Short mmCIF file of C-alpha atoms and ligand atoms in Angstrom, two decimals:
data_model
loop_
_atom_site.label_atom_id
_atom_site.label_comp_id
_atom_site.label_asym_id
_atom_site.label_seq_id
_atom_site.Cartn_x
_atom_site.Cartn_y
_atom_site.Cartn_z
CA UNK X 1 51.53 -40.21 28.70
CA UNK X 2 49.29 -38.49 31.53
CA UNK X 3 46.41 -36.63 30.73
CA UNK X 4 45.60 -33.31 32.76
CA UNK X 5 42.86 -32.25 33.64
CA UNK X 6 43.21 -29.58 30.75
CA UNK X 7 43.44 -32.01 28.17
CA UNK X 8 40.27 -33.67 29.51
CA UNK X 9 38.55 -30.08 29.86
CA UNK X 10 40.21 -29.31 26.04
CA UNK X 11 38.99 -33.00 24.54
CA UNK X 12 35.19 -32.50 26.33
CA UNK X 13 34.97 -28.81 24.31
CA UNK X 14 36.02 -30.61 20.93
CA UNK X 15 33.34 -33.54 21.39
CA UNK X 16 30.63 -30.64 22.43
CA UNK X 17 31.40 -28.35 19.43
CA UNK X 18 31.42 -32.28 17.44
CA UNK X 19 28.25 -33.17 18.30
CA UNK X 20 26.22 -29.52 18.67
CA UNK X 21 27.14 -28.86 14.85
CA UNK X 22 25.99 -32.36 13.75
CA UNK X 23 22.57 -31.74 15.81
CA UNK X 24 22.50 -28.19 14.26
CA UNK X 25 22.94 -29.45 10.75
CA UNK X 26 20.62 -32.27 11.08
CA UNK X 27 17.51 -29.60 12.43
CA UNK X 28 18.68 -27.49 9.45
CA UNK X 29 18.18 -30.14 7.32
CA UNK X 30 14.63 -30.98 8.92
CA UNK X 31 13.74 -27.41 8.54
CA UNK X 32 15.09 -27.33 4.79
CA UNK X 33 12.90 -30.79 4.13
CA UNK X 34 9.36 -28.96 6.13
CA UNK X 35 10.09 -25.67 4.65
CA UNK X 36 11.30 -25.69 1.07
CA UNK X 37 10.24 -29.68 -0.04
CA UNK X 38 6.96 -29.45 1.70
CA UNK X 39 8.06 -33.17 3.35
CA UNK X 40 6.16 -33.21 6.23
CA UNK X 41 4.54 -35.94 8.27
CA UNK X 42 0.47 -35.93 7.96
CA UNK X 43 -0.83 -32.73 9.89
CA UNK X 44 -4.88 -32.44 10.20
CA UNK X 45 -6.32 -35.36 12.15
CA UNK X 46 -10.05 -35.89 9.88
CA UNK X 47 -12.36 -38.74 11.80
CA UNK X 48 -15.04 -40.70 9.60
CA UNK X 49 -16.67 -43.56 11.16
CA UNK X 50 -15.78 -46.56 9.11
CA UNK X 51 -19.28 -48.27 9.65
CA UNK X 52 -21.11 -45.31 8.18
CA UNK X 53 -19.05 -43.92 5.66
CA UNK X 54 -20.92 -45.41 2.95
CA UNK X 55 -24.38 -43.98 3.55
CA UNK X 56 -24.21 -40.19 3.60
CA UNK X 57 -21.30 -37.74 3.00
CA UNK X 58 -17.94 -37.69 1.09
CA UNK X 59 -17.63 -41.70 0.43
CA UNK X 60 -20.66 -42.39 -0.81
CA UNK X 61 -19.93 -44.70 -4.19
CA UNK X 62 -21.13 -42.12 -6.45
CA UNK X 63 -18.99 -39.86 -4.96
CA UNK X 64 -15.98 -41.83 -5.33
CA UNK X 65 -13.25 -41.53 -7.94
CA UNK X 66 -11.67 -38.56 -9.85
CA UNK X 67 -13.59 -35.34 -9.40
CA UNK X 68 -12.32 -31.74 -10.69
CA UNK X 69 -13.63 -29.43 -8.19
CA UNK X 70 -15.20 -25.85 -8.75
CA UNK X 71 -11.90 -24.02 -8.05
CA UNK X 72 -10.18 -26.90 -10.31
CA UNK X 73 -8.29 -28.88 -7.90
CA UNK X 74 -8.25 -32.61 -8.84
CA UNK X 75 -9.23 -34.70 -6.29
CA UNK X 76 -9.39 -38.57 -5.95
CA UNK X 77 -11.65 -40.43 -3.37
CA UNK X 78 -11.19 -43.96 -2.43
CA UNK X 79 -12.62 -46.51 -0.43
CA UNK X 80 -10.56 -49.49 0.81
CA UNK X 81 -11.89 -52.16 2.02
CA UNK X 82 -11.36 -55.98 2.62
CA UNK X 83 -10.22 -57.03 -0.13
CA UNK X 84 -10.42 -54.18 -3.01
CA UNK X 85 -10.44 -50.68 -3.46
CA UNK X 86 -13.53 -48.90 -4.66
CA UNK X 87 -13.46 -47.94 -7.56
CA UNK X 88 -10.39 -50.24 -8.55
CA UNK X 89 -9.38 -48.14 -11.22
CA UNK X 90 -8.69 -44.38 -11.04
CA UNK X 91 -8.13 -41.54 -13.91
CA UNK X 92 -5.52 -38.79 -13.14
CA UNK X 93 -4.13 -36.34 -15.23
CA UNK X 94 0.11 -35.87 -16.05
CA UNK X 95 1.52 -33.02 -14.40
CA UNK X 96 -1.00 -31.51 -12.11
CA UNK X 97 -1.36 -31.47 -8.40
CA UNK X 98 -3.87 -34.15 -7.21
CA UNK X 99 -5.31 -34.60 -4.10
CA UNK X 100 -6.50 -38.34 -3.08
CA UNK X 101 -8.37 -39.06 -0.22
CA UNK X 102 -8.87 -42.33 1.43
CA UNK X 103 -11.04 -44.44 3.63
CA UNK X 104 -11.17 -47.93 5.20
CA UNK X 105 -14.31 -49.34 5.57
CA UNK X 106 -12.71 -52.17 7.76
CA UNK X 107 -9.39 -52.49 8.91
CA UNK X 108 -6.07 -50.99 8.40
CA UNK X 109 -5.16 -51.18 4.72
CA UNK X 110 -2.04 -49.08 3.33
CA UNK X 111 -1.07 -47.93 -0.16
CA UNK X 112 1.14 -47.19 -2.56
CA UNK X 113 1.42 -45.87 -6.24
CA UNK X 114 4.15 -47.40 -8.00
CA UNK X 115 7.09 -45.20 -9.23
CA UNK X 116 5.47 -42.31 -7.09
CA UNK X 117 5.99 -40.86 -4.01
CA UNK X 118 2.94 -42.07 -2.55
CA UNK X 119 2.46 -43.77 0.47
CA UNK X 120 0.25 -43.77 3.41
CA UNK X 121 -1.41 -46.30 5.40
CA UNK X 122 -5.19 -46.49 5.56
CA UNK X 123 -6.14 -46.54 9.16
CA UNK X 124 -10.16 -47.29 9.94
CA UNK X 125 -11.44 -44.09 11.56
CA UNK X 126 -9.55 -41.24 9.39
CA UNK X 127 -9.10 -39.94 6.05
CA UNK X 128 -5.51 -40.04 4.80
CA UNK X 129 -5.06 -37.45 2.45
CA UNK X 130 -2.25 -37.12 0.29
CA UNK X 131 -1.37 -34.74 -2.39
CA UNK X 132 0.90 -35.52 -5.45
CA UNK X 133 1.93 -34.68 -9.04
CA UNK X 134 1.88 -37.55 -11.07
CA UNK X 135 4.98 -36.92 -13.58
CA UNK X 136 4.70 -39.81 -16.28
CA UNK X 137 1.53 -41.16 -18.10
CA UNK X 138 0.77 -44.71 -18.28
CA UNK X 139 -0.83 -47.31 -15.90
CA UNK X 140 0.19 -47.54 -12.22
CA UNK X 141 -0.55 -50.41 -10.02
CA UNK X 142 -1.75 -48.90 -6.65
CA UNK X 143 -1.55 -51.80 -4.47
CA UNK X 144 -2.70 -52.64 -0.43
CA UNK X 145 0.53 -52.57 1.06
CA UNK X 146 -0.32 -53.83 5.02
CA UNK X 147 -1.28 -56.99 5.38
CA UNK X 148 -5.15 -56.75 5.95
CA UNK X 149 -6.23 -60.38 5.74
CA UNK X 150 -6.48 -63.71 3.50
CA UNK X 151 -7.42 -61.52 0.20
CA UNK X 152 -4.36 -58.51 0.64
CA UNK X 153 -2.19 -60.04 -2.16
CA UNK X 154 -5.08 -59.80 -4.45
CA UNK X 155 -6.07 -55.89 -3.23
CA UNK X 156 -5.37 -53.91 -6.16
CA UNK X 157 -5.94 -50.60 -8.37
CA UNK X 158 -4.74 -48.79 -10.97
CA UNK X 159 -4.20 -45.38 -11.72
CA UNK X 160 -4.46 -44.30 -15.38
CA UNK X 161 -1.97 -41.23 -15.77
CA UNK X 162 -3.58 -39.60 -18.99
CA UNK X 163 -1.74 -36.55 -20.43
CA UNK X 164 -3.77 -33.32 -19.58
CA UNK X 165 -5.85 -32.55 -22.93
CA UNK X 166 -6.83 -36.30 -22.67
CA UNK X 167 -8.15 -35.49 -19.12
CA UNK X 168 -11.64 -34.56 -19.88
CA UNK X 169 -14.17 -34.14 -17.10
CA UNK X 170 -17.45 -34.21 -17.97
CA UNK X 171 -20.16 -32.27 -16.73
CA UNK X 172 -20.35 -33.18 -13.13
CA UNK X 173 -16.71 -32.69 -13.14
CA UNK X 174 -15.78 -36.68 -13.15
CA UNK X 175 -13.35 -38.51 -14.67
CA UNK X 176 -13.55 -42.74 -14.68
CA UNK X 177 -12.20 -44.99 -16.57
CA UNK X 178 -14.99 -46.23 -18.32
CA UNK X 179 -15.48 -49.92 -19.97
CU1 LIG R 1 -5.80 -54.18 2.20
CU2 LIG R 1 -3.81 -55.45 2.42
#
């Protein structure tokens, strides 16, 4: 059978409609992930100098760890470096957004918190925030997932998920996990 030119014009039209629908419903999708999940890819750029980060400012070691701020938004600071993460256990509380901030001393380190959605690589030169609401209590192994060097397999934390009215800051607003 011959095709006209009207049946190529006609088939053309179909494939167009085809494909401009699938486009549309994947950037409606997008939109409904950005929009109503809050999934969005990272979206402040924050510098830190990796050689100084220690000495003044946000990541200095008594600074680091579980913090309840003024306004009472949980926050988590953490310094990873080759091969460990300071401090290399963290306290969090069930239920409640938390906001943990990271830092690489060195080079690029990654993590992840098991049975969460967290996940963000550690790049020297940034802090990679990530906020999170940690649903279950228990202990989570928060391990270096790039490969950073001869030590990675043995780069390690855990987070301590402690149900809310065990969560008790004391009076600088910390929470560690003690002895
Ligand atoms: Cu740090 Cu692998």
């Amino acid at each position: 059978m011959a095709y006209t030119e009207h049946d190529v014009v006609r088939s053309e039209l179909r494939w167009t409609v085809a494909v401009a629908a699938f486009v549309g419903i994947l950037f409606a999708l997008t939109l409904f992930a950005a929009l109503a999940l809050h999934r969005n890819p990272p979206s402040n750029i924050e510098p830190i100098d990796p050689k100084t980060l220690h000495l003044s400012g946000e990541f200095t070691e008594p600074n680091l760890g579980t913090r309840v701020e003024a306004n009472g938004q949980v926050t988590t600071r953490i310094v990873a470096a080759q091969f460990a993460f300071v401090p290399s256990c963290i306290v969090v509380p069930e239920g409640q957004e938390v906001t943990l901030r990271l830092a690489s001393a060195d080079v690029i380190h990654g993590i992840l918190v098991s049975d969460t959605n967290v996940n963000t690589m550690v790049v020297p030169g940034y802090v990679s925030q990530v906020h999170t609401v940690f649903r279950t209590t228990g202990n989570l192994l928060m391990p270096c997932h790039e490969f950073c060097g001869l030590g990675h397999s043995q780069m390690l934390a855990q987070v301590r998920v402690v149900p809310r009215d065990q969560f008790r800051p004391d009076a600088q607003g910390r929470v560690n996990c003690g002895p």
